[in-house]
Amino acid sequence: MQAQASNETFGEDEGGTGGRLKRLFHEGNRRHVVVTQGERQVVDFPLTIGVIGAVLAPPLAALGVVVALITGCSIAVKRDGDD
């Protein structure tokens, strides 16, 4: 399976920085980080929370990813409406 990348370009008709930030925050809340181990879902949280956590505590975020991968967990980013 090949991952698809997407780019977003912001223009002047976007409603200013506040409008852009509000839209990005909303989009971040529509995407969720899902950590599963086998068939069991361990954690599910909005991507926005994950980004805030990674910005405020990068070493802890990196440690969490390493521990999740060592223990055989899968980490996925899903958008609302995805299966």
mmCIF file of N, CA and C in Angstrom:
data_model
loop_
_atom_site.group_PDB
_atom_site.id
_atom_site.type_symbol
_atom_site.label_atom_id
_atom_site.label_comp_id
_atom_site.label_asym_id
_atom_site.label_seq_id
_atom_site.Cartn_x
_atom_site.Cartn_y
_atom_site.Cartn_z
ATOM 1 N N MET A 1 0.844 -1.172 0.000
ATOM 2 C CA MET A 1 0.000 0.000 0.000
ATOM 3 C C MET A 1 0.890 1.235 0.000
ATOM 4 N N GLN A 2 0.604 2.160 -0.883
ATOM 5 C CA GLN A 2 1.395 3.374 -1.005
ATOM 6 C C GLN A 2 0.648 4.540 -0.360
ATOM 7 N N ALA A 3 1.345 5.288 0.488
ATOM 8 C CA ALA A 3 0.732 6.431 1.166
ATOM 9 C C ALA A 3 0.583 7.581 0.186
ATOM 10 N N GLN A 4 -0.514 8.295 0.316
ATOM 11 C CA GLN A 4 -0.746 9.452 -0.539
ATOM 12 C C GLN A 4 -0.442 10.708 0.243
ATOM 13 N N ALA A 5 0.309 11.602 -0.369
ATOM 14 C CA ALA A 5 0.636 12.879 0.255
ATOM 15 C C ALA A 5 -0.254 13.954 -0.355
ATOM 16 N N SER A 6 -0.569 14.944 0.449
ATOM 17 C CA SER A 6 -1.346 16.059 -0.077
ATOM 18 C C SER A 6 -0.765 17.361 0.444
ATOM 19 N N ASN A 7 -0.832 18.367 -0.368
ATOM 20 C CA ASN A 7 -0.350 19.696 -0.006
ATOM 21 C C ASN A 7 -1.531 20.646 0.045
ATOM 22 N N GLU A 8 -1.441 21.620 0.938
ATOM 23 C CA GLU A 8 -2.470 22.649 1.001
ATOM 24 C C GLU A 8 -1.819 23.994 0.777
ATOM 25 N N THR A 9 -2.431 24.803 -0.058
ATOM 26 C CA THR A 9 -1.937 26.136 -0.338
ATOM 27 C C THR A 9 -2.952 27.133 0.175
ATOM 28 N N PHE A 10 -2.472 28.155 0.877
ATOM 29 C CA PHE A 10 -3.351 29.161 1.433
ATOM 30 C C PHE A 10 -3.230 30.434 0.613
ATOM 31 N N GLY A 11 -4.375 31.030 0.328
ATOM 32 C CA GLY A 11 -4.385 32.275 -0.423
ATOM 33 C C GLY A 11 -4.969 33.397 0.414
ATOM 34 N N GLU A 12 -5.017 34.552 -0.168
ATOM 35 C CA GLU A 12 -5.544 35.725 0.527
ATOM 36 C C GLU A 12 -7.053 35.630 0.746
ATOM 37 N N ASP A 13 -7.739 34.818 -0.055
ATOM 38 C CA ASP A 13 -9.197 34.699 0.084
ATOM 39 C C ASP A 13 -9.597 33.734 1.192
ATOM 40 N N GLU A 14 -8.672 33.308 1.993
ATOM 41 C CA GLU A 14 -8.895 32.313 3.040
ATOM 42 C C GLU A 14 -9.572 32.893 4.274
ATOM 43 N N GLY A 15 -9.684 34.204 4.380
ATOM 44 C CA GLY A 15 -10.315 34.800 5.542
ATOM 45 C C GLY A 15 -9.316 35.161 6.618
ATOM 46 N N GLY A 16 -8.084 35.350 6.256
ATOM 47 C CA GLY A 16 -7.068 35.748 7.227
ATOM 48 C C GLY A 16 -6.497 34.574 7.990
ATOM 49 N N THR A 17 -5.521 34.866 8.806
ATOM 50 C CA THR A 17 -4.842 33.839 9.578
ATOM 51 C C THR A 17 -5.794 33.145 10.540
ATOM 52 N N GLY A 18 -6.676 33.886 11.178
ATOM 53 C CA GLY A 18 -7.626 33.287 12.113
ATOM 54 C C GLY A 18 -8.505 32.251 11.443
ATOM 55 N N GLY A 19 -8.963 32.545 10.247
ATOM 56 C CA GLY A 19 -9.787 31.601 9.490
ATOM 57 C C GLY A 19 -9.015 30.347 9.126
ATOM 58 N N ARG A 20 -7.750 30.529 8.741
ATOM 59 C CA ARG A 20 -6.904 29.382 8.403
ATOM 60 C C ARG A 20 -6.657 28.501 9.616
ATOM 61 N N LEU A 21 -6.331 29.125 10.744
ATOM 62 C CA LEU A 21 -6.064 28.358 11.961
ATOM 63 C C LEU A 21 -7.301 27.599 12.417
ATOM 64 N N LYS A 22 -8.448 28.246 12.332
ATOM 65 C CA LYS A 22 -9.696 27.597 12.731
ATOM 66 C C LYS A 22 -9.973 26.385 11.847
ATOM 67 N N ARG A 23 -9.750 26.534 10.544
ATOM 68 C CA ARG A 23 -9.983 25.431 9.607
ATOM 69 C C ARG A 23 -8.988 24.289 9.850
ATOM 70 N N LEU A 24 -7.706 24.627 10.073
ATOM 71 C CA LEU A 24 -6.707 23.602 10.345
ATOM 72 C C LEU A 24 -6.997 22.866 11.651
ATOM 73 N N PHE A 25 -7.429 23.591 12.673
ATOM 74 C CA PHE A 25 -7.789 22.969 13.946
ATOM 75 C C PHE A 25 -8.949 21.997 13.751
ATOM 76 N N HIS A 26 -9.948 22.434 12.987
ATOM 77 C CA HIS A 26 -11.100 21.572 12.713
ATOM 78 C C HIS A 26 -10.664 20.319 11.955
ATOM 79 N N GLU A 27 -9.814 20.478 10.942
ATOM 80 C CA GLU A 27 -9.327 19.337 10.179
ATOM 81 C C GLU A 27 -8.515 18.401 11.069
ATOM 82 N N GLY A 28 -7.710 18.955 11.985
ATOM 83 C CA GLY A 28 -6.937 18.133 12.912
ATOM 84 C C GLY A 28 -7.831 17.317 13.822
ATOM 85 N N ASN A 29 -8.964 17.865 14.192
ATOM 86 C CA ASN A 29 -9.905 17.137 15.045
ATOM 87 C C ASN A 29 -10.663 16.070 14.270
ATOM 88 N N ARG A 30 -10.692 16.172 12.951
ATOM 89 C CA ARG A 30 -11.348 15.150 12.136
ATOM 90 C C ARG A 30 -10.428 13.964 11.892
ATOM 91 N N ARG A 31 -9.145 14.149 12.152
ATOM 92 C CA ARG A 31 -8.180 13.054 12.013
ATOM 93 C C ARG A 31 -7.810 12.548 13.406
ATOM 94 N N HIS A 32 -7.686 11.248 13.526
ATOM 95 C CA HIS A 32 -7.382 10.630 14.816
ATOM 96 C C HIS A 32 -6.155 9.737 14.699
ATOM 97 N N VAL A 33 -5.350 9.733 15.745
ATOM 98 C CA VAL A 33 -4.246 8.796 15.863
ATOM 99 C C VAL A 33 -4.791 7.578 16.594
ATOM 100 N N VAL A 34 -4.643 6.415 15.974
ATOM 101 C CA VAL A 34 -5.163 5.176 16.550
ATOM 102 C C VAL A 34 -3.988 4.220 16.738
ATOM 103 N N VAL A 35 -3.803 3.781 17.975
ATOM 104 C CA VAL A 35 -2.752 2.816 18.304
ATOM 105 C C VAL A 35 -3.437 1.495 18.622
ATOM 106 N N THR A 36 -3.061 0.449 17.890
ATOM 107 C CA THR A 36 -3.639 -0.870 18.107
ATOM 108 C C THR A 36 -2.530 -1.894 18.368
ATOM 109 N N GLN A 37 -2.876 -2.889 19.137
ATOM 110 C CA GLN A 37 -1.976 -4.006 19.393
ATOM 111 C C GLN A 37 -2.756 -5.263 19.062
ATOM 112 N N GLY A 38 -2.406 -5.870 17.945
ATOM 113 C CA GLY A 38 -3.197 -7.003 17.444
ATOM 114 C C GLY A 38 -4.564 -6.495 17.021
ATOM 115 N N GLU A 39 -5.593 -7.084 17.591
ATOM 116 C CA GLU A 39 -6.968 -6.654 17.290
ATOM 117 C C GLU A 39 -7.486 -5.634 18.299
ATOM 118 N N ARG A 40 -6.727 -5.380 19.344
ATOM 119 C CA ARG A 40 -7.177 -4.500 20.430
ATOM 120 C C ARG A 40 -6.741 -3.060 20.183
ATOM 121 N N GLN A 41 -7.689 -2.143 20.257
ATOM 122 C CA GLN A 41 -7.380 -0.717 20.140
ATOM 123 C C GLN A 41 -6.904 -0.208 21.498
ATOM 124 N N VAL A 42 -5.666 0.286 21.543
ATOM 125 C CA VAL A 42 -5.073 0.732 22.801
ATOM 126 C C VAL A 42 -5.466 2.170 23.103
ATOM 127 N N VAL A 43 -5.374 3.043 22.108
ATOM 128 C CA VAL A 43 -5.696 4.453 22.321
ATOM 129 C C VAL A 43 -6.155 5.080 21.009
ATOM 130 N N ASP A 44 -7.012 6.079 21.128
ATOM 131 C CA ASP A 44 -7.522 6.834 19.981
ATOM 132 C C ASP A 44 -7.690 8.279 20.442
ATOM 133 N N PHE A 45 -6.964 9.208 19.803
ATOM 134 C CA PHE A 45 -7.073 10.615 20.189
ATOM 135 C C PHE A 45 -6.969 11.497 18.954
ATOM 136 N N PRO A 46 -7.526 12.715 19.018
ATOM 137 C CA PRO A 46 -7.463 13.628 17.881
ATOM 138 C C PRO A 46 -6.014 13.987 17.542
ATOM 139 N N LEU A 47 -5.749 14.126 16.259
ATOM 140 C CA LEU A 47 -4.413 14.478 15.796
ATOM 141 C C LEU A 47 -3.948 15.800 16.399
ATOM 142 N N THR A 48 -4.865 16.732 16.599
ATOM 143 C CA THR A 48 -4.519 18.028 17.193
ATOM 144 C C THR A 48 -3.873 17.844 18.566
ATOM 145 N N ILE A 49 -4.411 16.944 19.372
ATOM 146 C CA ILE A 49 -3.849 16.673 20.701
ATOM 147 C C ILE A 49 -2.448 16.090 20.567
ATOM 148 N N GLY A 50 -2.257 15.191 19.606
ATOM 149 C CA GLY A 50 -0.942 14.603 19.379
ATOM 150 C C GLY A 50 0.091 15.631 18.968
ATOM 151 N N VAL A 51 -0.304 16.571 18.124
ATOM 152 C CA VAL A 51 0.624 17.617 17.683
ATOM 153 C C VAL A 51 0.968 18.530 18.852
ATOM 154 N N ILE A 52 -0.016 18.910 19.640
ATOM 155 C CA ILE A 52 0.244 19.771 20.802
ATOM 156 C C ILE A 52 1.178 19.059 21.774
ATOM 157 N N GLY A 53 0.936 17.780 22.019
ATOM 158 C CA GLY A 53 1.809 17.013 22.903
ATOM 159 C C GLY A 53 3.223 16.905 22.367
ATOM 160 N N ALA A 54 3.365 16.698 21.065
ATOM 161 C CA ALA A 54 4.699 16.591 20.458
ATOM 162 C C ALA A 54 5.450 17.920 20.513
ATOM 163 N N VAL A 55 4.724 19.024 20.413
ATOM 164 C CA VAL A 55 5.364 20.344 20.491
ATOM 165 C C VAL A 55 5.780 20.661 21.922
ATOM 166 N N LEU A 56 4.925 20.336 22.884
ATOM 167 C CA LEU A 56 5.215 20.664 24.280
ATOM 168 C C LEU A 56 6.209 19.702 24.931
ATOM 169 N N ALA A 57 6.225 18.450 24.502
ATOM 170 C CA ALA A 57 7.113 17.456 25.121
ATOM 171 C C ALA A 57 7.657 16.490 24.070
ATOM 172 N N PRO A 58 8.528 16.971 23.189
ATOM 173 C CA PRO A 58 9.042 16.108 22.109
ATOM 174 C C PRO A 58 9.725 14.827 22.593
ATOM 175 N N PRO A 59 10.529 14.861 23.660
ATOM 176 C CA PRO A 59 11.158 13.603 24.095
ATOM 177 C C PRO A 59 10.135 12.554 24.540
ATOM 178 N N LEU A 60 9.077 13.000 25.214
ATOM 179 C CA LEU A 60 8.043 12.054 25.636
ATOM 180 C C LEU A 60 7.273 11.488 24.447
ATOM 181 N N ALA A 61 7.017 12.336 23.459
ATOM 182 C CA ALA A 61 6.318 11.872 22.261
ATOM 183 C C ALA A 61 7.170 10.842 21.525
ATOM 184 N N ALA A 62 8.464 11.116 21.387
ATOM 185 C CA ALA A 62 9.364 10.166 20.720
ATOM 186 C C ALA A 62 9.448 8.860 21.497
ATOM 187 N N LEU A 63 9.539 8.944 22.813
ATOM 188 C CA LEU A 63 9.594 7.753 23.651
ATOM 189 C C LEU A 63 8.324 6.921 23.507
ATOM 190 N N GLY A 64 7.177 7.592 23.457
ATOM 191 C CA GLY A 64 5.905 6.893 23.285
ATOM 192 C C GLY A 64 5.845 6.139 21.969
ATOM 193 N N VAL A 65 6.339 6.742 20.897
ATOM 194 C CA VAL A 65 6.352 6.079 19.589
ATOM 195 C C VAL A 65 7.272 4.865 19.627
ATOM 196 N N VAL A 66 8.462 5.028 20.198
ATOM 197 C CA VAL A 66 9.417 3.921 20.268
ATOM 198 C C VAL A 66 8.842 2.764 21.091
ATOM 199 N N VAL A 67 8.260 3.066 22.248
ATOM 200 C CA VAL A 67 7.674 2.016 23.093
ATOM 201 C C VAL A 67 6.531 1.319 22.361
ATOM 202 N N ALA A 68 5.698 2.078 21.671
ATOM 203 C CA ALA A 68 4.580 1.482 20.936
ATOM 204 C C ALA A 68 5.095 0.529 19.858
ATOM 205 N N LEU A 69 6.126 0.912 19.148
ATOM 206 C CA LEU A 69 6.650 0.055 18.091
ATOM 207 C C LEU A 69 7.380 -1.166 18.654
ATOM 208 N N ILE A 70 8.100 -1.000 19.763
ATOM 209 C CA ILE A 70 8.801 -2.129 20.376
ATOM 210 C C ILE A 70 7.813 -3.173 20.891
ATOM 211 N N THR A 71 6.683 -2.730 21.414
ATOM 212 C CA THR A 71 5.695 -3.662 21.960
ATOM 213 C C THR A 71 4.766 -4.230 20.896
ATOM 214 N N GLY A 72 5.059 -3.971 19.634
ATOM 215 C CA GLY A 72 4.290 -4.568 18.544
ATOM 216 C C GLY A 72 2.992 -3.854 18.227
ATOM 217 N N CYS A 73 2.897 -2.594 18.571
ATOM 218 C CA CYS A 73 1.693 -1.824 18.270
ATOM 219 C C CYS A 73 1.776 -1.243 16.859
ATOM 220 N N SER A 74 0.625 -0.991 16.287
ATOM 221 C CA SER A 74 0.529 -0.290 15.011
ATOM 222 C C SER A 74 -0.007 1.103 15.278
ATOM 223 N N ILE A 75 0.554 2.098 14.599
ATOM 224 C CA ILE A 75 0.108 3.482 14.752
ATOM 225 C C ILE A 75 -0.438 3.937 13.405
ATOM 226 N N ALA A 76 -1.682 4.401 13.411
ATOM 227 C CA ALA A 76 -2.313 4.854 12.175
ATOM 228 C C ALA A 76 -2.970 6.198 12.400
ATOM 229 N N VAL A 77 -3.017 7.013 11.353
ATOM 230 C CA VAL A 77 -3.747 8.273 11.388
ATOM 231 C C VAL A 77 -4.943 8.094 10.468
ATOM 232 N N LYS A 78 -6.127 8.188 11.055
ATOM 233 C CA LYS A 78 -7.361 7.977 10.295
ATOM 234 C C LYS A 78 -8.190 9.239 10.288
ATOM 235 N N ARG A 79 -8.894 9.428 9.203
ATOM 236 C CA ARG A 79 -9.801 10.554 9.061
ATOM 237 C C ARG A 79 -11.208 10.078 9.359
ATOM 238 N N ASP A 80 -12.019 10.913 10.004
ATOM 239 C CA ASP A 80 -13.414 10.535 10.274
ATOM 240 C C ASP A 80 -14.067 10.078 8.984
ATOM 241 N N GLY A 81 -14.734 8.942 9.058
ATOM 242 C CA GLY A 81 -15.392 8.390 7.900
ATOM 243 C C GLY A 81 -14.581 7.281 7.244
ATOM 244 N N ASP A 82 -13.272 7.147 7.608
ATOM 245 C CA ASP A 82 -12.458 6.043 7.092
ATOM 246 C C ASP A 82 -12.801 4.781 7.849
ATOM 247 N N ASP A 83 -12.630 3.662 7.192
ATOM 248 C CA ASP A 83 -12.883 2.368 7.849
ATOM 249 C C ASP A 83 -11.678 1.916 8.616
#
